[in-house]
Coordinates of C-alpha atoms in Angstrom, one line a residue:
Chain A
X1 CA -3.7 -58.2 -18.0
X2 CA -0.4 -57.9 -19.3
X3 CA 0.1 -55.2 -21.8
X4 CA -2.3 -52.2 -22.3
X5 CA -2.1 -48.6 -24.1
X6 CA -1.6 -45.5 -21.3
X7 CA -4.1 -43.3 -21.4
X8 CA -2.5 -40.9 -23.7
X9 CA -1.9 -43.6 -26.3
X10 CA -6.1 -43.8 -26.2
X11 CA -6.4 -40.4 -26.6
X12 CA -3.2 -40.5 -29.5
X13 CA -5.3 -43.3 -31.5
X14 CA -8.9 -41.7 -31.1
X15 CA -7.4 -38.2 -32.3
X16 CA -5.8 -40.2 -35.6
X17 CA -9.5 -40.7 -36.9
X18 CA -10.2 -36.7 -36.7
X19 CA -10.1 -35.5 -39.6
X20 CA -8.9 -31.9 -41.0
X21 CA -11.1 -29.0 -39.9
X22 CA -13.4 -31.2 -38.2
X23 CA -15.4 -29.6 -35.1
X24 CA -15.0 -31.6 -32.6
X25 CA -16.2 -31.0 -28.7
X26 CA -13.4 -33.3 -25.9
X27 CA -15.2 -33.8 -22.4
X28 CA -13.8 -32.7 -19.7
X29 CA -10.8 -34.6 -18.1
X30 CA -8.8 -37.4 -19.7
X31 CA -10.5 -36.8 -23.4
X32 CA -9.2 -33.1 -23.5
X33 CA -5.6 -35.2 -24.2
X34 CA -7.0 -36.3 -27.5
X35 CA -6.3 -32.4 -28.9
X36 CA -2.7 -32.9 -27.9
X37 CA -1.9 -35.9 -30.4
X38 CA -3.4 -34.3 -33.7
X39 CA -1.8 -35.9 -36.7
X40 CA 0.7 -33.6 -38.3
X41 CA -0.9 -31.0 -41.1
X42 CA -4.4 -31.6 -39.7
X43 CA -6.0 -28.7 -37.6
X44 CA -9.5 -29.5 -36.1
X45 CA -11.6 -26.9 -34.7
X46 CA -12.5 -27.2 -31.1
X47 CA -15.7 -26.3 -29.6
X48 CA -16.4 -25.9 -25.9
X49 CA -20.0 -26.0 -24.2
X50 CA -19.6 -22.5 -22.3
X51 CA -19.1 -20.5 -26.0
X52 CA -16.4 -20.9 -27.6
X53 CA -15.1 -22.5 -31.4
X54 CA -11.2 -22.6 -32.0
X55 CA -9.9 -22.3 -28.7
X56 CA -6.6 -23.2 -28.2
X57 CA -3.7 -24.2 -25.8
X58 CA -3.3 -22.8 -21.7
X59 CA -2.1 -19.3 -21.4
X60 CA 1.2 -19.1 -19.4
X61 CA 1.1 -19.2 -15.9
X62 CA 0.4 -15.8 -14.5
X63 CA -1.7 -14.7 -17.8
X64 CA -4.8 -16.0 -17.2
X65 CA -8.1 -14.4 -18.8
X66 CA -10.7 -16.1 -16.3
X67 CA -13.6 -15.1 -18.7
X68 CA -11.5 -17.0 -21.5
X69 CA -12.1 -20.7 -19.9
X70 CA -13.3 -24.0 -21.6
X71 CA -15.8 -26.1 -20.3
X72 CA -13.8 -27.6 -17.2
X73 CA -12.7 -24.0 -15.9
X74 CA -9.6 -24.0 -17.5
X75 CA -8.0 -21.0 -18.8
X76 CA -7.3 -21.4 -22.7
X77 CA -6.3 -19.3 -25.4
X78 CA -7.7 -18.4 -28.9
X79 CA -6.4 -19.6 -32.2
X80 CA -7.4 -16.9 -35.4
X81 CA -10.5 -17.3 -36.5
X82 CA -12.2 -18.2 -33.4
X83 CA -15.7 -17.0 -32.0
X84 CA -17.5 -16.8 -28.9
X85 CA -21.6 -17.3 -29.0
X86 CA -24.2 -17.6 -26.2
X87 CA -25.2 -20.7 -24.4
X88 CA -28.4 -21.6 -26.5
X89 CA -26.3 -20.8 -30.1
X90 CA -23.5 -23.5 -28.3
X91 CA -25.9 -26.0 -27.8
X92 CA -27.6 -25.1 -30.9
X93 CA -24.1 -26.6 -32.3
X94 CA -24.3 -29.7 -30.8
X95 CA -27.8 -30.9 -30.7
X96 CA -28.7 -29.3 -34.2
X97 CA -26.8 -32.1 -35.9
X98 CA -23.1 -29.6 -36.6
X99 CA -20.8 -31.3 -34.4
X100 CA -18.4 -34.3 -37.2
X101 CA -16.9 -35.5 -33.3
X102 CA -18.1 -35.8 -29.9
X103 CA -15.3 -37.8 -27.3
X104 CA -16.3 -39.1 -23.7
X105 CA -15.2 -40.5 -21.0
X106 CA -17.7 -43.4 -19.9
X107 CA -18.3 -45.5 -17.2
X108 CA -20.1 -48.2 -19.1
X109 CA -21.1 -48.3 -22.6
X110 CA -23.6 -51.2 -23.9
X111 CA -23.6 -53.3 -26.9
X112 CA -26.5 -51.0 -28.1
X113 CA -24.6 -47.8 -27.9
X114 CA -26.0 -47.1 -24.3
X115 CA -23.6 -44.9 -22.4
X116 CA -22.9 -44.3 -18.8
X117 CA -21.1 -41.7 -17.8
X118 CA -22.6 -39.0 -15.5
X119 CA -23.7 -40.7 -12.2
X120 CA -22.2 -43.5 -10.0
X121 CA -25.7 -43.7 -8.5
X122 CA -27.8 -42.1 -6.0
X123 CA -25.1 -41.3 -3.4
X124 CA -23.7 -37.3 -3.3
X125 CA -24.5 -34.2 -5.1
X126 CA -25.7 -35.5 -8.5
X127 CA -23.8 -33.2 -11.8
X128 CA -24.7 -33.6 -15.6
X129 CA -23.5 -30.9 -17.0
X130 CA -23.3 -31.1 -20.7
X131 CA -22.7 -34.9 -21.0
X132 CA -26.6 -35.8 -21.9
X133 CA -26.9 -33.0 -24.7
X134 CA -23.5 -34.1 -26.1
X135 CA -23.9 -37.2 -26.7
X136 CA -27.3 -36.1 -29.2
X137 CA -26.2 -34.4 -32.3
X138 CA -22.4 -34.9 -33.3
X139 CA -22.3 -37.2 -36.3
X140 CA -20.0 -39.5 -34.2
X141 CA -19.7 -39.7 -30.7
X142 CA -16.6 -41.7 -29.6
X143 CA -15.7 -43.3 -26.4
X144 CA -12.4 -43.5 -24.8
X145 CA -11.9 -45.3 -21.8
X146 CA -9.8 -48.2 -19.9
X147 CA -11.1 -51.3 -21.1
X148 CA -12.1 -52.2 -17.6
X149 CA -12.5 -51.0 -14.4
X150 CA -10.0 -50.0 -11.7
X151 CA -11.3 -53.6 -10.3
X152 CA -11.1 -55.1 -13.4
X153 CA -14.7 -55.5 -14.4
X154 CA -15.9 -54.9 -17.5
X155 CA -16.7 -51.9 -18.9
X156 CA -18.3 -53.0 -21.9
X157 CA -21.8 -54.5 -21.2
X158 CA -25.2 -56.3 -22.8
X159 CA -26.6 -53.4 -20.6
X160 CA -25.6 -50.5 -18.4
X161 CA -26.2 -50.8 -14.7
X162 CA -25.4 -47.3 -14.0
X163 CA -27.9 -44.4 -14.9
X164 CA -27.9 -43.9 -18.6
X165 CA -26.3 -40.1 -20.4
X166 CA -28.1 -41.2 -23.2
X167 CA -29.7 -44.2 -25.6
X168 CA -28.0 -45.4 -28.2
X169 CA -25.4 -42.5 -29.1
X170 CA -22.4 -44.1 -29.0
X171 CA -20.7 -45.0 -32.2
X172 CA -16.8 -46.3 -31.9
X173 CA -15.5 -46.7 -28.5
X174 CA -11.3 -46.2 -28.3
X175 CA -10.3 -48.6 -25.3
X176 CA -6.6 -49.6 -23.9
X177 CA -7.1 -52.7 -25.5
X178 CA -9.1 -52.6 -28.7
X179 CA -11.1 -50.1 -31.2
X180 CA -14.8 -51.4 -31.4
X181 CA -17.6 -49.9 -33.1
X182 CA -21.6 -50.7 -32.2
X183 CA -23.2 -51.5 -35.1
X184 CA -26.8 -53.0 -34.9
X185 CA -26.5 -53.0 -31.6
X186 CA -23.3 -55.1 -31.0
X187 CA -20.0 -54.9 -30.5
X188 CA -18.1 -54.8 -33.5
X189 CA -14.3 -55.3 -33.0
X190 CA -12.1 -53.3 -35.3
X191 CA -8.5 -53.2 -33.8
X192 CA -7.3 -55.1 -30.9
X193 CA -3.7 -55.3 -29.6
X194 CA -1.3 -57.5 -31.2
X195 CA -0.5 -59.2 -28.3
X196 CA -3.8 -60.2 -27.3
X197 CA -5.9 -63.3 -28.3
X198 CA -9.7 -62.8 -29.2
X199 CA -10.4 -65.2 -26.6
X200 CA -8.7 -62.7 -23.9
X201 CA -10.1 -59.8 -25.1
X202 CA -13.4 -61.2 -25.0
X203 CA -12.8 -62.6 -21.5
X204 CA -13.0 -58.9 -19.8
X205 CA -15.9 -57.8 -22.1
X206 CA -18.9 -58.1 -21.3
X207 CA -21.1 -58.8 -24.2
X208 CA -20.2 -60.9 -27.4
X209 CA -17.7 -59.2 -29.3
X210 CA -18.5 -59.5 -33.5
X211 CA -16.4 -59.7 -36.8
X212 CA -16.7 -58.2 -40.1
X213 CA -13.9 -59.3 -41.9
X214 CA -10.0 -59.2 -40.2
X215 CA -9.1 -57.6 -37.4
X216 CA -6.8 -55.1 -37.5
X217 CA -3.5 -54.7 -34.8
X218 CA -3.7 -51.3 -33.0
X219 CA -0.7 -50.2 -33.4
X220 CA 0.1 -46.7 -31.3
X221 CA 3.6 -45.2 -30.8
X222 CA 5.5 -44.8 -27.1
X223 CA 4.3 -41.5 -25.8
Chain B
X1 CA -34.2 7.1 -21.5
X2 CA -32.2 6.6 -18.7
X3 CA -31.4 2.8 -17.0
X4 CA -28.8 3.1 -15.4
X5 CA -28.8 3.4 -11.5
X6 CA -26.1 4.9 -9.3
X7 CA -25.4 2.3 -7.5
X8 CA -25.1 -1.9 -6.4
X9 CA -27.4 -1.0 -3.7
X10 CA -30.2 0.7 -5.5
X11 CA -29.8 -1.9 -8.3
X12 CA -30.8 -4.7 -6.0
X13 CA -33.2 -3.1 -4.1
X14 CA -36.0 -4.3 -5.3
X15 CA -35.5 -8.2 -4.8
X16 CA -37.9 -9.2 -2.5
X17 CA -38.4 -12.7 -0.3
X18 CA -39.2 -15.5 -2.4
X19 CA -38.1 -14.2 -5.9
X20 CA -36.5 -16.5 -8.5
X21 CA -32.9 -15.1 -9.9
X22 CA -31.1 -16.1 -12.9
X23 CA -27.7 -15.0 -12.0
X24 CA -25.4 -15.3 -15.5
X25 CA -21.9 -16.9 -16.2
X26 CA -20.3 -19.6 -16.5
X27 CA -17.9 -21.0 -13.5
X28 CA -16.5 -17.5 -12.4
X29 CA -16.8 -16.7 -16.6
X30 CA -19.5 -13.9 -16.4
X31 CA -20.9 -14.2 -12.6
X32 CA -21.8 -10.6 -11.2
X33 CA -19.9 -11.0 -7.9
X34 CA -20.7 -7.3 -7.3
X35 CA -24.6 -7.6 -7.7
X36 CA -24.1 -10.9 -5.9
X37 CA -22.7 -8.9 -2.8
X38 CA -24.9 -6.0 -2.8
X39 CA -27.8 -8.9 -2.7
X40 CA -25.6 -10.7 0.6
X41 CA -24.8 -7.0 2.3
X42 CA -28.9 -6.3 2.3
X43 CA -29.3 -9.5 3.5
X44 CA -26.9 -8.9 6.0
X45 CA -28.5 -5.1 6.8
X46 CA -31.7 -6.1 6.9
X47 CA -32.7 -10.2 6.5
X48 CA -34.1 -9.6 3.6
X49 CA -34.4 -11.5 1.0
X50 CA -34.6 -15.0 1.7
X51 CA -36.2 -18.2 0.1
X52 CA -34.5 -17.1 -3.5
X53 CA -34.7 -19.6 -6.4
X54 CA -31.8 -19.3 -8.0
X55 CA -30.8 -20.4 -11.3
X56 CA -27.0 -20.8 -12.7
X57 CA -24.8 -23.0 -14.6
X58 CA -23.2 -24.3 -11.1
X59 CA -23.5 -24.2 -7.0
X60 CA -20.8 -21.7 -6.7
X61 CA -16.9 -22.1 -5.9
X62 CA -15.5 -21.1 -2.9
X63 CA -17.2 -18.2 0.1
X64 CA -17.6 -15.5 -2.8
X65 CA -20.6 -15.0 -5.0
X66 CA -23.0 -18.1 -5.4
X67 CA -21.4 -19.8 -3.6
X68 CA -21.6 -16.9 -0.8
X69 CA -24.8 -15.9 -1.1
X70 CA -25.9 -19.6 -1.0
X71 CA -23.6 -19.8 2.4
X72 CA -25.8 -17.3 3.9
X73 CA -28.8 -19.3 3.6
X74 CA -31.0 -17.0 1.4
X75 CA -30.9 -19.6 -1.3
X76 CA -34.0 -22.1 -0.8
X77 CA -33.7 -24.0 -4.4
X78 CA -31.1 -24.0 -7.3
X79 CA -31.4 -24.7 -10.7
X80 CA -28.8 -25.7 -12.1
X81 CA -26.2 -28.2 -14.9
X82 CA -23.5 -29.1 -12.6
X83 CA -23.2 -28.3 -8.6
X84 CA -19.7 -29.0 -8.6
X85 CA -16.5 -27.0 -9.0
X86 CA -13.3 -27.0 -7.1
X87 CA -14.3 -26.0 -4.0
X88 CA -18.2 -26.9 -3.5
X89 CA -18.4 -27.4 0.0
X90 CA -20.8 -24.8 0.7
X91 CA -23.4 -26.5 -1.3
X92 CA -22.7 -29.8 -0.8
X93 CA -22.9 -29.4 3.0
X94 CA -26.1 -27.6 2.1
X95 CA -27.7 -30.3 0.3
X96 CA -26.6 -33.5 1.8
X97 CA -28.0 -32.1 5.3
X98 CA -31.3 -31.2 3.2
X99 CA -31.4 -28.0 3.9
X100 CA -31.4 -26.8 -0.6
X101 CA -33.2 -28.2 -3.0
X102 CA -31.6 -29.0 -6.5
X103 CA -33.3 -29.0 -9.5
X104 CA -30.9 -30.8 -11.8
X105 CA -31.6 -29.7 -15.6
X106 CA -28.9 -30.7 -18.5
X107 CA -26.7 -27.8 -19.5
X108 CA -28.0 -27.5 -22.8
X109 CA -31.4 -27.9 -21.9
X110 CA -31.2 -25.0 -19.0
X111 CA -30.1 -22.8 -21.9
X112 CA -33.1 -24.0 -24.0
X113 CA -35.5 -23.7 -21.2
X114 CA -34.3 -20.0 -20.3
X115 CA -33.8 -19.0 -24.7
X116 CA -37.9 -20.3 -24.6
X117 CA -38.6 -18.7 -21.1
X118 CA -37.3 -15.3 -23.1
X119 CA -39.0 -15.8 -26.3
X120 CA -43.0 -16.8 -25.1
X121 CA -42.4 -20.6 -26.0
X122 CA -43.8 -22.5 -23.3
X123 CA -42.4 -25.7 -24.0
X124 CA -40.2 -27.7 -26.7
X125 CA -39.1 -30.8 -27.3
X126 CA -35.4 -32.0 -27.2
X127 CA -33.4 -35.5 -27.7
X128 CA -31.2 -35.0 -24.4
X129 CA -32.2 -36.9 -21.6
X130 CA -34.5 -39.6 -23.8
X131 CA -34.1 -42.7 -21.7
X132 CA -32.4 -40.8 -18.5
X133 CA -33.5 -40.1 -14.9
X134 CA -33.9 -36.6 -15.4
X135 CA -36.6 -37.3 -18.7
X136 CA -38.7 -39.2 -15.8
X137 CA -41.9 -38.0 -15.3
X138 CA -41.9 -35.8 -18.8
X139 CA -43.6 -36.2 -22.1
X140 CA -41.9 -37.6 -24.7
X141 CA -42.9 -37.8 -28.6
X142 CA -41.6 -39.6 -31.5
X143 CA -41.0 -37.0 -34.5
X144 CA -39.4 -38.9 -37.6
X145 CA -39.0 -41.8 -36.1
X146 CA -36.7 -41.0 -32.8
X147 CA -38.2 -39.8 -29.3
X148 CA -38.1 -36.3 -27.2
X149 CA -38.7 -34.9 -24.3
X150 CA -40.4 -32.7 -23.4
X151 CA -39.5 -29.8 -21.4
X152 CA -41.0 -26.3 -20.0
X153 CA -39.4 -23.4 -20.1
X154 CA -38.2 -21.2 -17.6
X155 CA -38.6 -17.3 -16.4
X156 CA -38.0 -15.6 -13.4
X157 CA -38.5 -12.5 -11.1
X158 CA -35.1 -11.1 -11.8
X159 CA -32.0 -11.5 -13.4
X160 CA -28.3 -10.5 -12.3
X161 CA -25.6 -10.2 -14.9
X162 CA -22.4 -9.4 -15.6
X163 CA -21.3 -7.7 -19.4
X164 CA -18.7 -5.3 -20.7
X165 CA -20.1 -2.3 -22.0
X166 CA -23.7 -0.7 -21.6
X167 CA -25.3 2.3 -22.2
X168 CA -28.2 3.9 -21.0
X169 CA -30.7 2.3 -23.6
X170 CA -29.5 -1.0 -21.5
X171 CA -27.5 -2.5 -24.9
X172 CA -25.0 -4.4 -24.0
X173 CA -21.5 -6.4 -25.1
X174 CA -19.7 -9.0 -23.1
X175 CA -16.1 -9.7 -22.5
X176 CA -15.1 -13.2 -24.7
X177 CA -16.7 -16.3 -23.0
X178 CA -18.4 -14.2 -20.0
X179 CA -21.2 -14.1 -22.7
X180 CA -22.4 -17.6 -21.6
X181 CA -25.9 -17.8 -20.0
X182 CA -25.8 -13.7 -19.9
X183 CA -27.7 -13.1 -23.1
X184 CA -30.2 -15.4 -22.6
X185 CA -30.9 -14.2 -18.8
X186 CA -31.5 -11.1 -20.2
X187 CA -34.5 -11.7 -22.2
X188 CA -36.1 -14.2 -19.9
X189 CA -36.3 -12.0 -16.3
X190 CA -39.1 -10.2 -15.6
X191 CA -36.7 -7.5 -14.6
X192 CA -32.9 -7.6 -15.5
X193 CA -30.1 -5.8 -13.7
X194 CA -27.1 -5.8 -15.2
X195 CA -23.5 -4.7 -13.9
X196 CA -21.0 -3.3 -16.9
X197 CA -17.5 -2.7 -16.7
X198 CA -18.4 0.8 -18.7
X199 CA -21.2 2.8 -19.2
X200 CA -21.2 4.7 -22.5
X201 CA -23.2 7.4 -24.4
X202 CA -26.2 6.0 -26.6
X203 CA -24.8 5.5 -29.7
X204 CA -20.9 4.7 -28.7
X205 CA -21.5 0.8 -29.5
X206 CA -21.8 0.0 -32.9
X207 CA -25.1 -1.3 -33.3
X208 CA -23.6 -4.1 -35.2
X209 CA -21.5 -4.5 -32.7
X210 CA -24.8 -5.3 -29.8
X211 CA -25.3 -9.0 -28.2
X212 CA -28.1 -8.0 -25.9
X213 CA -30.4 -5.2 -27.4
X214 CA -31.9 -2.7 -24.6
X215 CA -35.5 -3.9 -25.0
X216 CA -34.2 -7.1 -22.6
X217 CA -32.8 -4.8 -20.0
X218 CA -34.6 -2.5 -16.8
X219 CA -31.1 -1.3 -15.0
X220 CA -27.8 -0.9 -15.7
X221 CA -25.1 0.1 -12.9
X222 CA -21.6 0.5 -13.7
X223 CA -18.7 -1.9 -12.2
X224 CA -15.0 -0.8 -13.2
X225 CA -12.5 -3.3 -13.0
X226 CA -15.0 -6.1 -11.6
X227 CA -13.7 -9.0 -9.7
X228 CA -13.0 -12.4 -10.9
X229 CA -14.3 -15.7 -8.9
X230 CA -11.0 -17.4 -9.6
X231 CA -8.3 -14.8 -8.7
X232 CA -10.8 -14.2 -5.1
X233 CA -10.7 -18.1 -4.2
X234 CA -6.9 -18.3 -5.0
X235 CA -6.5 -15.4 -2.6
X236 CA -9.1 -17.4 -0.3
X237 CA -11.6 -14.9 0.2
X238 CA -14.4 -15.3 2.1
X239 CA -17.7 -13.1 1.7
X240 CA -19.0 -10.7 3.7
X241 CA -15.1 -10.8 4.8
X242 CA -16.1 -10.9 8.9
X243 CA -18.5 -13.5 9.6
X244 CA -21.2 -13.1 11.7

């Protein structure tokens, strides 16, 4: 593989289809970059699992609230007109249908929306969090991820191997190669890099990749 | 009416062997690291009680709190989202040599579960997990064409948590995000002890102003200036601070 997008140009071209005042919850890790690369004049709302909607950026080293935290422990801050709710309103939020964006990490996604991203399999302490509730609810729920693995296998699949977060939920997956949407249960490419033939793209995925008209170049700025 | 008790000791009294505990918060955002200690220094004084259930977000971060109080070995089973944090050895040593059980319940769900625990619904039916490992072995129904699980939900003997200001009706306010699982403890323990920053007079919270109404609360004991999980494990401390 010769050229792919860094991580943060992922998270720069999943955060250009968020729209103004969307609420939107970013996983834990490598999607939490996404809030960074907002367009200019757009302000979504960001909701974390633990009870909070508008948080904003880290507090300055040294001052800390540790009961003002997101969802990976972090300290945050507030931006006016946020609000804090209990656990069963927060989840309320996300399964009841009121989330416009949920972003994930995966470790596999299927060709039928399938995602994998909670458990490498039956070895260690097993952790799920909020990852199986997120991915029910949010009108979209985007991917972001390397197209591949750290050994180069493919990500995208016919069908997961590893154990599933949940059935069918994902709708648009941002990779470092491509944008590509499941619809009906394929893979439908939307933006690939310029650089890159549909013949090599579809050589390190691993399920047919489909066409509805041109694809488009991604296109994402040096960051 | 009077629920508030004079001290950590007297407010955890009454946990015997065996009990289930819903201890609140989120992380360190909302854990009762004071009720948590009283609960390790009677274990310490007297070996009692052991075999707890607990049930939290996490497994604890750290020696302090959970994480503590699961080092002793009182802890038999957890409930809980996500056993990990920045420092989980003390659980993970736990369960990989078998010696805790997890139960391993979605976060969302474990809120559900404890919400219908609180409110007399026995089970409900929810589209996280469909399809999953954790869904195996539960019912699931189609309603309007897509499928759910179904899930049971979840009381217990006692619950410890942390809030901001109480009075002595047991109504309560919490301090930004250390709401989290709080509330919903509350009204699903048999018995709830809570520890507040404040106690105020009946009538200093503006009833508008009240997250958890008294009715959900038996004891209230008053913690100024509480500590915080996060600033303890950056100092490294270790609780009770002399082993054995």
């Amino acid at each position: 593989m010769t050229h792919k997008l860094t991580n943060a140009q992922i998270a720069w071209r999943a955060a250009q289809d968020i729209q103004d005042g969307a609420y939107v919850n970013l996983g834990i890790g490598f999607p939490e970059m996404v809030a960074q690369y907002q367009p200019p004049g757009r302000q979504a709302i960001f909701h974390t699992e633990n009870g909070i909607l508008d948080f904003g950026e880290s507090p300055a080293k040294g001052s800390e609230d540790w009961d003002l935290i997101n969802a990976g422990k972090k300290a945050v801050t507030l931006n006016p007109g946020a609000a804090f709710f209990h656990h069963a309103d927060s989840f309320a939020m996300v399964r009841g249908g009121h989330l416009d964006v949920a972003i994930l990490g995966a470790y596999q996604v299927a060709q039928n929306g399938d995602l994998a991203n909670w458990s490498t399999g039956p070895k260690g302490v097993p952790a799920v969090g909020g990852a199986m509730d997120l991915v029910h609810g949010a009108k979209r729920v985007a991917v972001i991820t390397d197209h591949v693995t750290k050994d180069g296998k493919p990500k995208l699949l016919e069908s997961c191997t590893l154990p599933l977060t949940g059935v069918g939920c994902v709708t648009r997956i941002y990779t470092s190669l491509a944008v590509i949407d499941i619809v009906e249960k394929c893979f439908m490419l939307k933006e690939k890099l310029p650089t890159l033939s549909l013949a090599d793209l579809q050589a390190v995925t691993g399920a047919r990749l489909f066409t509805n008209g041109p694809v488009a170049d991604l296109i994402v700025p040096e960051l | 009416m009077d629920k508030t008790v004079s001290s950590l000791t007297e407010a955890v009294a009454g946990i015997g062997d065996g009990a289930s505990v819903m201890i609140g918060g989120f992380g360190g955002s909302g854990a009762p690291i004071e009720l948590i200690h009283a609960l390790i220094d009677r274990f310490v004084a007297t070996g009692h009680p052991t075999g707890l259930t607990v049930i939290n977000n996490n497994a604890g971060n750290g020696h302090v709190g959970l994480a503590a109080l699961i080092e002793t070995g009182m802890v038999k089973k957890l409930i809980c989202s996500f056993p990990r944090s920045a420092d989980p050895v003390v659980f993970t040593e736990l369960y990989l040599a078998g010696k805790i059980e997890l139960e391993l319940v979605p976060q969302g769900t474990l809120a559900e579960r404890i919400r219908a625990g609180g409110a007399g619904i026995p089970a409900f039916y929810t589209p996280t997990g469909f399809g999953t490992l954790l869904a195996e072995g539960k019912k699931i129904e189609d309603f309007d064409g897509r499928s759910y699980v179904q899930e049971r939900w979840l009381k217990a003997d006692f619950a410890l948590v942390k809030a901001d200001l109480g009075d002595s009706h047991g109504n309560l306010t919490y301090n930004k995000a250390a709401r989290n699982f709080n509330p919903l403890m509350c009204t699903a323990a048999a018995t709830t002890i809570v520890q507040v920053s404040e106690i105020v007079h009946p009538g200093a919270i503006d009833p508008e102003h009240i997250i958890t109404p008294g009715i959900f609360v038996q004891a209230v004991v008053q913690v100024a200036n509480p500590q915080q999980e996060e600033v303890l494990n950056r100092a490294k401390a270790v609780y009770p601070e002399v082993a054995q």
